[in-house]
PDB file of C-alpha atoms in Angstrom:
ATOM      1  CA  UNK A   1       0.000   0.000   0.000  1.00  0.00           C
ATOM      2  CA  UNK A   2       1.203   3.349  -0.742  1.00  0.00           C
ATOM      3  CA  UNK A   3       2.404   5.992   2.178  1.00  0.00           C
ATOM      4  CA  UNK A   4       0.866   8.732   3.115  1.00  0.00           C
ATOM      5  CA  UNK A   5       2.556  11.963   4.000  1.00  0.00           C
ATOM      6  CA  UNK A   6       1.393  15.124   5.450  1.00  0.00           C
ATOM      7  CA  UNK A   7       3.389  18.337   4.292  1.00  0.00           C
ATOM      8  CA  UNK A   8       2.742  21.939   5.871  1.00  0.00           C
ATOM      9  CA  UNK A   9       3.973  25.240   3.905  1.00  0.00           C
ATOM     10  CA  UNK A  10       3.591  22.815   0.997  1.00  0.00           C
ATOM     11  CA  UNK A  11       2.746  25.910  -1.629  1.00  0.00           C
ATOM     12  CA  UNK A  12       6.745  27.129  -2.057  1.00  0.00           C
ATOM     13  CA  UNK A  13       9.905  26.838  -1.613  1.00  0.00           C
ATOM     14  CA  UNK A  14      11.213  23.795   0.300  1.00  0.00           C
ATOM     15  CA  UNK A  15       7.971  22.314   1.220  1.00  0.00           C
ATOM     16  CA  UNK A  16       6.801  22.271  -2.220  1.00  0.00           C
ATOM     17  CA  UNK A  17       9.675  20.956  -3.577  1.00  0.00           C
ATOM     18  CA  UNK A  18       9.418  17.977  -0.707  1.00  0.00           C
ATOM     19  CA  UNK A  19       5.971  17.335  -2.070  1.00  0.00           C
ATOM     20  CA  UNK A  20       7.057  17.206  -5.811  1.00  0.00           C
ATOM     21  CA  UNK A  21      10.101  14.465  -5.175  1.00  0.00           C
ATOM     22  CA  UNK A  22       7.652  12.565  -2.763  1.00  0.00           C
ATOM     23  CA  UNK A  23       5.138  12.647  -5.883  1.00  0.00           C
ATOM     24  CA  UNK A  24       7.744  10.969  -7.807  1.00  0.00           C
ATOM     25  CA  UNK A  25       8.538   8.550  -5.087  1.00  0.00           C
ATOM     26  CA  UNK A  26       4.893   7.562  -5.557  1.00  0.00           C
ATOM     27  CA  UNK A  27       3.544   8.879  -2.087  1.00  0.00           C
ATOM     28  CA  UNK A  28      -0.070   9.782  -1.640  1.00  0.00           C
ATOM     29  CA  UNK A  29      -0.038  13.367  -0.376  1.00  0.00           C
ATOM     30  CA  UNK A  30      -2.387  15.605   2.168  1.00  0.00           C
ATOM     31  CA  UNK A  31      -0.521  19.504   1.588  1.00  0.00           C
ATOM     32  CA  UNK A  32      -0.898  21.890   3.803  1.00  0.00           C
ATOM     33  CA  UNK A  33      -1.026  25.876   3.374  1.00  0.00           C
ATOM     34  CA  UNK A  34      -3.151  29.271   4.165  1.00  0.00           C
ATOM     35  CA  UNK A  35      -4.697  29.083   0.709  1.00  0.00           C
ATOM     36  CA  UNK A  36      -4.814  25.791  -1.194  1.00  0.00           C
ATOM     37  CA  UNK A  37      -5.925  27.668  -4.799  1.00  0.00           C
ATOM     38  CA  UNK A  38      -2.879  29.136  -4.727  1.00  0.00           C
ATOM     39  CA  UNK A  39      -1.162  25.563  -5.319  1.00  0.00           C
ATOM     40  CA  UNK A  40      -1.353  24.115  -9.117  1.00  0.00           C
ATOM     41  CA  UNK A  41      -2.185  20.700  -8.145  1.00  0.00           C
ATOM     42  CA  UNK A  42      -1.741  18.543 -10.669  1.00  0.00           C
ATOM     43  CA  UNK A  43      -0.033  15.372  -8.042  1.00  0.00           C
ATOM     44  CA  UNK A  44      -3.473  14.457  -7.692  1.00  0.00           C
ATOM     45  CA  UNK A  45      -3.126  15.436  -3.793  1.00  0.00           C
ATOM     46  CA  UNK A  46      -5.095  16.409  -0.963  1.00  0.00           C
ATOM     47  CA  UNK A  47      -5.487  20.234  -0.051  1.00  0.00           C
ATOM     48  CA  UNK A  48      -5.818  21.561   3.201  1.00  0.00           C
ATOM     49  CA  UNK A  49      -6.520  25.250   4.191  1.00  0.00           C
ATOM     50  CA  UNK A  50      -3.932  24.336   7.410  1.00  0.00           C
ATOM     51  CA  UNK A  51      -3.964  27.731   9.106  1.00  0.00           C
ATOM     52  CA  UNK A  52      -0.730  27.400  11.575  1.00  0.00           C
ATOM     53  CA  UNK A  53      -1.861  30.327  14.246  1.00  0.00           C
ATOM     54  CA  UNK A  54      -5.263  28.653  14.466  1.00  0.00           C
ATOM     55  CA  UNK A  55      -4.776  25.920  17.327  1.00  0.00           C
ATOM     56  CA  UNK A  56      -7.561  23.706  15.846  1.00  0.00           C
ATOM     57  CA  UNK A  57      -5.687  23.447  12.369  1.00  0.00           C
ATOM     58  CA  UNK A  58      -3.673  20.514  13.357  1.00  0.00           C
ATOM     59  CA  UNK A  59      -5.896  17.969  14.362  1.00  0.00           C
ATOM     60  CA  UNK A  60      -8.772  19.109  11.823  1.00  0.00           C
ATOM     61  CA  UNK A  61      -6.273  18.134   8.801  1.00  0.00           C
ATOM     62  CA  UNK A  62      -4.409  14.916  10.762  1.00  0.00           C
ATOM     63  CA  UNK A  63      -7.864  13.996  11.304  1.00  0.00           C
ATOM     64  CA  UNK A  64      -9.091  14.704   7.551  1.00  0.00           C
ATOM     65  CA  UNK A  65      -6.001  13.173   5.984  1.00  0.00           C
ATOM     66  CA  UNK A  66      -6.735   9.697   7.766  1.00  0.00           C
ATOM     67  CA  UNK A  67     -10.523  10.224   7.106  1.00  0.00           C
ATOM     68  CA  UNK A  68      -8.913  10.360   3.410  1.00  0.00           C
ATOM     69  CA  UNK A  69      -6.515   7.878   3.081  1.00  0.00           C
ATOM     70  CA  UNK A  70      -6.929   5.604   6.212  1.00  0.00           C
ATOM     71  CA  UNK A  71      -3.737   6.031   7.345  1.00  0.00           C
ATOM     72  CA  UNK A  72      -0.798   8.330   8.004  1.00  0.00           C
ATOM     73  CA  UNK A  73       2.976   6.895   7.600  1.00  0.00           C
ATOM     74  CA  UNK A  74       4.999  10.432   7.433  1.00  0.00           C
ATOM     75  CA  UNK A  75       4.583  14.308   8.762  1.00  0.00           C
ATOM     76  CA  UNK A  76       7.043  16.615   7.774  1.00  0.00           C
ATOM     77  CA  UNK A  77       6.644  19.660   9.568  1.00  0.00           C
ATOM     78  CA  UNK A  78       7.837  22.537   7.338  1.00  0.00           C
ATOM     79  CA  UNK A  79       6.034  25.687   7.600  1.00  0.00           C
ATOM     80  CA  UNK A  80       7.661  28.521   9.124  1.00  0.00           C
ATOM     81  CA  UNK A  81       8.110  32.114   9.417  1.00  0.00           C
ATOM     82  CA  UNK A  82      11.411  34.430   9.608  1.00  0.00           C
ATOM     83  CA  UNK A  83      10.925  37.805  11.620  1.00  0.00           C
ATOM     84  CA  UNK A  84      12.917  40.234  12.956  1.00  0.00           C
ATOM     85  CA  UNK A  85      12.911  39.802  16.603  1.00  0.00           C
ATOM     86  CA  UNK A  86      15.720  41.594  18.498  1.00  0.00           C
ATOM     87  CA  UNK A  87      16.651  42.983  22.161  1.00  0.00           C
ATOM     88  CA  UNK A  88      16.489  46.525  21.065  1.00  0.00           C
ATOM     89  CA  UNK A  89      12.634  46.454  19.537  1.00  0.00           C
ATOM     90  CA  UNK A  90       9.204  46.499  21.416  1.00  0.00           C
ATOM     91  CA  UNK A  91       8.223  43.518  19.239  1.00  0.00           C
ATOM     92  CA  UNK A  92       6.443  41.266  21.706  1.00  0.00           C
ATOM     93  CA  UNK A  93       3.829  40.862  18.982  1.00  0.00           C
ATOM     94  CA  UNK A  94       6.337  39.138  16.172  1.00  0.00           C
ATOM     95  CA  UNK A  95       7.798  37.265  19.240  1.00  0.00           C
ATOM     96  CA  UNK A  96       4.686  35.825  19.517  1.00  0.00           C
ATOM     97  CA  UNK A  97       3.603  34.889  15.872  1.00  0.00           C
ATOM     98  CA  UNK A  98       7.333  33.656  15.179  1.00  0.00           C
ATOM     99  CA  UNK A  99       6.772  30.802  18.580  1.00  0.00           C
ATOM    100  CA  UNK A 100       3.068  30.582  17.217  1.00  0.00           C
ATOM    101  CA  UNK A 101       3.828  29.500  14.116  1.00  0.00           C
ATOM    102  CA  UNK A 102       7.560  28.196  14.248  1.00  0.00           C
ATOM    103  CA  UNK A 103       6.841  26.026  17.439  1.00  0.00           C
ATOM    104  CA  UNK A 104       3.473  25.475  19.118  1.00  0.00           C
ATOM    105  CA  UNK A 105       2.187  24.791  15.336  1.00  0.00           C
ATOM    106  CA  UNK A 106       4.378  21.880  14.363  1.00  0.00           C
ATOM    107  CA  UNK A 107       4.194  20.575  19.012  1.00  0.00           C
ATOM    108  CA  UNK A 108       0.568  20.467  17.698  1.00  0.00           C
ATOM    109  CA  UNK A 109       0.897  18.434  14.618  1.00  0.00           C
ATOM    110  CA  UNK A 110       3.342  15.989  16.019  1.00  0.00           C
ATOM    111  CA  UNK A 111       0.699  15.845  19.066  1.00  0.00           C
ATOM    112  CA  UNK A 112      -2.131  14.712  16.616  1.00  0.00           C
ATOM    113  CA  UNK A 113       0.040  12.427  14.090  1.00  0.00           C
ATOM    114  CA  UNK A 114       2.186  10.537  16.857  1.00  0.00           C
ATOM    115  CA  UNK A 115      -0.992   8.271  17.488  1.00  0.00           C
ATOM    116  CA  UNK A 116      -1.220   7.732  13.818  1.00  0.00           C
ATOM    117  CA  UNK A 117       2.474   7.353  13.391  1.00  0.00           C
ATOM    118  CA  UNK A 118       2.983   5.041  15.816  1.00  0.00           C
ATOM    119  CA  UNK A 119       0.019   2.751  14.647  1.00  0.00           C
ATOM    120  CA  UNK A 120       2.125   2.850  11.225  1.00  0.00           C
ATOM    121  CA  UNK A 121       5.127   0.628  12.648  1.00  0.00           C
ATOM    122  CA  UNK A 122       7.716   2.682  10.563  1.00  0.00           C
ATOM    123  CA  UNK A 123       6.370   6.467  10.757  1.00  0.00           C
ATOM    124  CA  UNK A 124       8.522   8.999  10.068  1.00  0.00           C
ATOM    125  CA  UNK A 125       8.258  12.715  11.265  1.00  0.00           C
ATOM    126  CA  UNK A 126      10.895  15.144   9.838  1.00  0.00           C
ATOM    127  CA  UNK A 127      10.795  18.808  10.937  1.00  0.00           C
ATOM    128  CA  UNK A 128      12.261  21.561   8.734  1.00  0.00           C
ATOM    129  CA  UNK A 129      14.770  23.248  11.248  1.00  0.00           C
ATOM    130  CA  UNK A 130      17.495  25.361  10.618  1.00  0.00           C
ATOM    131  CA  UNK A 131      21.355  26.034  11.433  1.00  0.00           C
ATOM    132  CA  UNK A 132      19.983  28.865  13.344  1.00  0.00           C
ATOM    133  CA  UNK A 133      18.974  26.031  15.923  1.00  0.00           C
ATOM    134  CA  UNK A 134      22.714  24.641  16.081  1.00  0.00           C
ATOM    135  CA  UNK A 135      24.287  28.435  16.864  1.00  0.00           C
ATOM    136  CA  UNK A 136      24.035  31.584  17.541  1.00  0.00           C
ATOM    137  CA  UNK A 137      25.589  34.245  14.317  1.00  0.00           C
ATOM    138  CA  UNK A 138      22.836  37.567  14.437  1.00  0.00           C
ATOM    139  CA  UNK A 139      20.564  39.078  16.726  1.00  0.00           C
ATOM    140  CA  UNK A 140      17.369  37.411  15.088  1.00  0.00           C
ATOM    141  CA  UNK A 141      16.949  36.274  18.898  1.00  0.00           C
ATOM    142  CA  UNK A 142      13.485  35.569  18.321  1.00  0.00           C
ATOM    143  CA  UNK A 143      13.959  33.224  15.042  1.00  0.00           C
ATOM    144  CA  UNK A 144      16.765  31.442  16.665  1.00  0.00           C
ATOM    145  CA  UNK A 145      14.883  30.817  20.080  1.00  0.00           C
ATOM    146  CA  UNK A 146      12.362  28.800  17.423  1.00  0.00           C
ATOM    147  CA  UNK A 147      14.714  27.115  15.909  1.00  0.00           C
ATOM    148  CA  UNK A 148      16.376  25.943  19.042  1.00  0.00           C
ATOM    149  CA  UNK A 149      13.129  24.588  20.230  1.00  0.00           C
ATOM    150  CA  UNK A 150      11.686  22.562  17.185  1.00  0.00           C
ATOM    151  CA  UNK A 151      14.751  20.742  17.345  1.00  0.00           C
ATOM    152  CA  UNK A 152      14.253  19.795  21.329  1.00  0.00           C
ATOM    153  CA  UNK A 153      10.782  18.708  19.859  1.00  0.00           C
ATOM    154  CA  UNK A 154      12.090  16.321  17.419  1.00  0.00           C
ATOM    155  CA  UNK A 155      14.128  14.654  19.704  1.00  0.00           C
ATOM    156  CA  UNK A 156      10.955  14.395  21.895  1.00  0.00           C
ATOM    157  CA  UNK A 157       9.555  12.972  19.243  1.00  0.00           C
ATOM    158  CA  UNK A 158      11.856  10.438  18.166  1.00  0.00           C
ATOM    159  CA  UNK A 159      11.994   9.445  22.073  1.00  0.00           C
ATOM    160  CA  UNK A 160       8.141   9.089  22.523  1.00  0.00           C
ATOM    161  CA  UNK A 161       7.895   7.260  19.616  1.00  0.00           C
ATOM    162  CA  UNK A 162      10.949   4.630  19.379  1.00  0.00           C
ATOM    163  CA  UNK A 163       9.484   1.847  20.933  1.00  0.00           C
ATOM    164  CA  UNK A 164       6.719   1.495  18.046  1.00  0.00           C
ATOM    165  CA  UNK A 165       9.335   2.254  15.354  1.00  0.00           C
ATOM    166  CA  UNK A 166       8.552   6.384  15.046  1.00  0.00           C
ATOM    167  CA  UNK A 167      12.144   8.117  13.887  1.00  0.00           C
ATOM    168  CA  UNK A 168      12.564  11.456  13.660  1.00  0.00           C
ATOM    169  CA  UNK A 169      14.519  13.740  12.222  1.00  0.00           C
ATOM    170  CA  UNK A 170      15.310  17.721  12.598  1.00  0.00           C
ATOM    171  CA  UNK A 171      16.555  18.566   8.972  1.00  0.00           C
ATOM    172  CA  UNK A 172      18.755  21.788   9.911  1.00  0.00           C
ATOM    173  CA  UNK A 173      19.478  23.750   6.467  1.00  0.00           C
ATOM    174  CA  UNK A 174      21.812  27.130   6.280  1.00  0.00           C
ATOM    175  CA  UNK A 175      20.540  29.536   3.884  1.00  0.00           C
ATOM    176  CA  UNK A 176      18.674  27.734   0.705  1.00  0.00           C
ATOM    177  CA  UNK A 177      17.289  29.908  -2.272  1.00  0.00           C
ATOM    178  CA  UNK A 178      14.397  30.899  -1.142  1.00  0.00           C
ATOM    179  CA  UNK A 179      11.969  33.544  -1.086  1.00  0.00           C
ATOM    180  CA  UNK A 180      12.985  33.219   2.773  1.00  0.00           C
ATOM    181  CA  UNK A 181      16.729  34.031   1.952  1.00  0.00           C
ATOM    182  CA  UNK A 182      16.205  36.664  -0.245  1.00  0.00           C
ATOM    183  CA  UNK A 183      18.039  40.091   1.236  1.00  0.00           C
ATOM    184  CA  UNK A 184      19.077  37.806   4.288  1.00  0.00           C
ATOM    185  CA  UNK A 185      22.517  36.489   2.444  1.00  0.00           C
ATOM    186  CA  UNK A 186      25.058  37.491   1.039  1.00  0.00           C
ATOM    187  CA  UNK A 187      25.367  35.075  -1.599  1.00  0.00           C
ATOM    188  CA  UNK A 188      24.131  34.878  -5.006  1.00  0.00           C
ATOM    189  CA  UNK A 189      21.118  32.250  -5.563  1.00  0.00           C
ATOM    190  CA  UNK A 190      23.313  29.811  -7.411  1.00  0.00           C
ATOM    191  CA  UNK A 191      25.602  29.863  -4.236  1.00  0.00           C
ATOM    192  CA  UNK A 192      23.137  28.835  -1.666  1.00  0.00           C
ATOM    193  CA  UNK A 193      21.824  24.893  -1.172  1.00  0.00           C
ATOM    194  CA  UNK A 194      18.737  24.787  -3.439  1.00  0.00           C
ATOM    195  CA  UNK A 195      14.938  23.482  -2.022  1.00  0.00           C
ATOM    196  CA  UNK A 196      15.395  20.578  -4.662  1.00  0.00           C
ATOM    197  CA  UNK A 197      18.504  19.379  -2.875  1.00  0.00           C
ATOM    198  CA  UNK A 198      16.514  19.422   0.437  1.00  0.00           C
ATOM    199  CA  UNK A 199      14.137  17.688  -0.448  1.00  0.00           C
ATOM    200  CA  UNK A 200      15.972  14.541  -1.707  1.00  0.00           C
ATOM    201  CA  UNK A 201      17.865  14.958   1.088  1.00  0.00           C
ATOM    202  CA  UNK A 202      14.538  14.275   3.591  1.00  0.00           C
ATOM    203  CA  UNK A 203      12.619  11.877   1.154  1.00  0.00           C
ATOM    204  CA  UNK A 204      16.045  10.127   1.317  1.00  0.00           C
ATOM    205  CA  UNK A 205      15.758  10.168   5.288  1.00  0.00           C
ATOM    206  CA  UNK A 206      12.518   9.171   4.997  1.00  0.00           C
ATOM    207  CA  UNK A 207      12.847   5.881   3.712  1.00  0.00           C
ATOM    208  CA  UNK A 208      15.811   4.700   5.453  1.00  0.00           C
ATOM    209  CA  UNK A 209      15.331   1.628   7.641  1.00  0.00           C
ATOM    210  CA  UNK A 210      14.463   1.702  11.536  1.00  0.00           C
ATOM    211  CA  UNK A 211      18.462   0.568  12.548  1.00  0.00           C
ATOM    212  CA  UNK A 212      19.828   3.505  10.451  1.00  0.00           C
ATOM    213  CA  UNK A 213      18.230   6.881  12.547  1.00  0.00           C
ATOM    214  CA  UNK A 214      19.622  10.296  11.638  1.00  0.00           C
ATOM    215  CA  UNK A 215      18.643  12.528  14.594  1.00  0.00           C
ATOM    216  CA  UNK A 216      19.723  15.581  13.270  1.00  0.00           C
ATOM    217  CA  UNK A 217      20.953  16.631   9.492  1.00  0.00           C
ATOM    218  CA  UNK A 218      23.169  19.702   9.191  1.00  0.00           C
ATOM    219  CA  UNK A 219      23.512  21.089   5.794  1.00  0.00           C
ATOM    220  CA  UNK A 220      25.790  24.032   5.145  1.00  0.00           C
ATOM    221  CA  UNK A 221      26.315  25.828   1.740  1.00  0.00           C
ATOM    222  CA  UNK A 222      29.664  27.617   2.514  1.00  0.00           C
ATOM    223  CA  UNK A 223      32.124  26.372   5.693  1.00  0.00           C
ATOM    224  CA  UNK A 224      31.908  26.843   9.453  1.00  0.00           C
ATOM    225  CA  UNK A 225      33.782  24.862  11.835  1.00  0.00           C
ATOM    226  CA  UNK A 226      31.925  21.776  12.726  1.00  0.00           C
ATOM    227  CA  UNK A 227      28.839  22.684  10.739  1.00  0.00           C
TER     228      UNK A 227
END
C-alpha cells in the first residue's frame, strides 16, 4: 500500500519541492497551506486550508487526511516564518507569531500524528529546522529561540515514539534559495543549497530503515567549523 505523508507550507519553496520528489517517489499526499488555490495541483493530492496560528488546524487536517486515506505513515513539519525579533525592539507581537507558528504549530501536529504514526510501525516525522537552531551568528533572537526549540521537539519525538518504530529527524538547512533568503545572504542564488537538494535529502531520510536513525541533518552551503 502506498504511504501517506502530510506536508505543511507545501505551496513554495522547500515544502513544495518535498511534495514534488515525494510525488515521484509515488507517495499519496495531504498539503498543507493558508490558501490551497494558490497551489497548481496537478499530483493528484489532498489540499488543506492548514492555518498554523489557528490551534484547531492541526488535528482538523491529521484527522481529515486519515478520514482520506486511512492512514498516516509520514509528517514533515515545514512551515515557518522568519521575523525580525531583536533585544532593542518592542516587538512582543512578532515574538509571539514567530513561537506561534515556528513552534506550538508543528508541538501540535506531532501531538495529533504521533498516534497515527505510531500505529504505522515505521512512521517517520521530519521537521524543517534550521542552522539557526545549532548556533548563535545575528541578533534574530526571536527566530533562533524557534529554531532551538523545534529541534528539542524532534528529539521528543523520536523518544516518545521509538518503541513502536517512530524516527525522527530535525533537517537543519543554512541559507537555501528561497523567497525566505532573499536580502538575508550574502550570496548569489546559485551559491546557496537549493529546495530541490533538500528535499531529496529528507525523502532520502525518509525511507531509510528503523536501525539507520539520523537525529539531526546539518547542511551548510559555505564552511563553518563543525557545521
Amino acid at each position: 500500500m502506498d504511504k501517506v505523508a502530510m506536508v505543511s507550507g507545501a505551496n513554495r519553496g522547500i515544502g513544495r519541492e518535498i511534495a514534488l520528489e515525494l510525488h515521484r517517489r509515488g507517495y499519496r499526499l495531504s498539503l498543507g497551506m493558508r490558501d490551497p488555490s494558490s497551489f497548481d495541483n496537478d499530483l493528484d493530492a489532498f489540499l488543506f486550508a492548514y492555518e498554523a496560528r489557528d490551534g484547531h488546524a492541526a488535528r482538523q487536517w491529521v484527522n481529515a487526511t486519515v478520514d482520506r486515506f486511512g492512514r498516516l505513515d509520514v509528517l514533515v513539519s515545514n512551515a515557518g516564518i522568519c521575523k525580525m525579533v531583536t533585544f532593542d525592539d518592542d516587538a512582543s507581537e512578532l515574538l509571539d507569531e514567530t513561537l506561534d507558528i515556528n513552534v506550538k504549530a508543528p508541538f501540535r501536529l506531532a501531538q495529533a500524528a504521533l498516534p497515527h504514526l505510531r500505529r504505522a510501525g515505521n512512521g517517520r516525522f521530519v521537521q524543517l529546522a534550521s542552522l539557526s537552531g545549532k548556533r548563535v551568528k545575528n541578533l534574530n533572537v526571536g527566530y533562533q529561540m524557534s529554531k532551538h526549540a523545534v529541534i528539542a521537539l524532534t528529539h521528543a519525538v523520536r523518544r516518545a515514539g521509538w518503541d513502536d518504530g517512530v524516527r525522527a529527524t530535525a533537517v537543519c538547512p543554512g541559507f537555501v534559495n528561497t523567497d525566505m533568503a532573499a536580502g538575508l545572504a550574502d550570496l548569489p542564488p546559485d551559491a546557496m543549497t537549493q529546495p530541490g537538494d533538500i528535499a531529496s535529502i529528507v525523502v532520502n531520510t525518509l525511507e531509510l530503515p528503523n536501525t539507520a536513525s539520523m537525529a539531526e541533518l546539518l547542511i551548510n552551503c559555505r564552511h563553518e567549523d563543525m557545521l
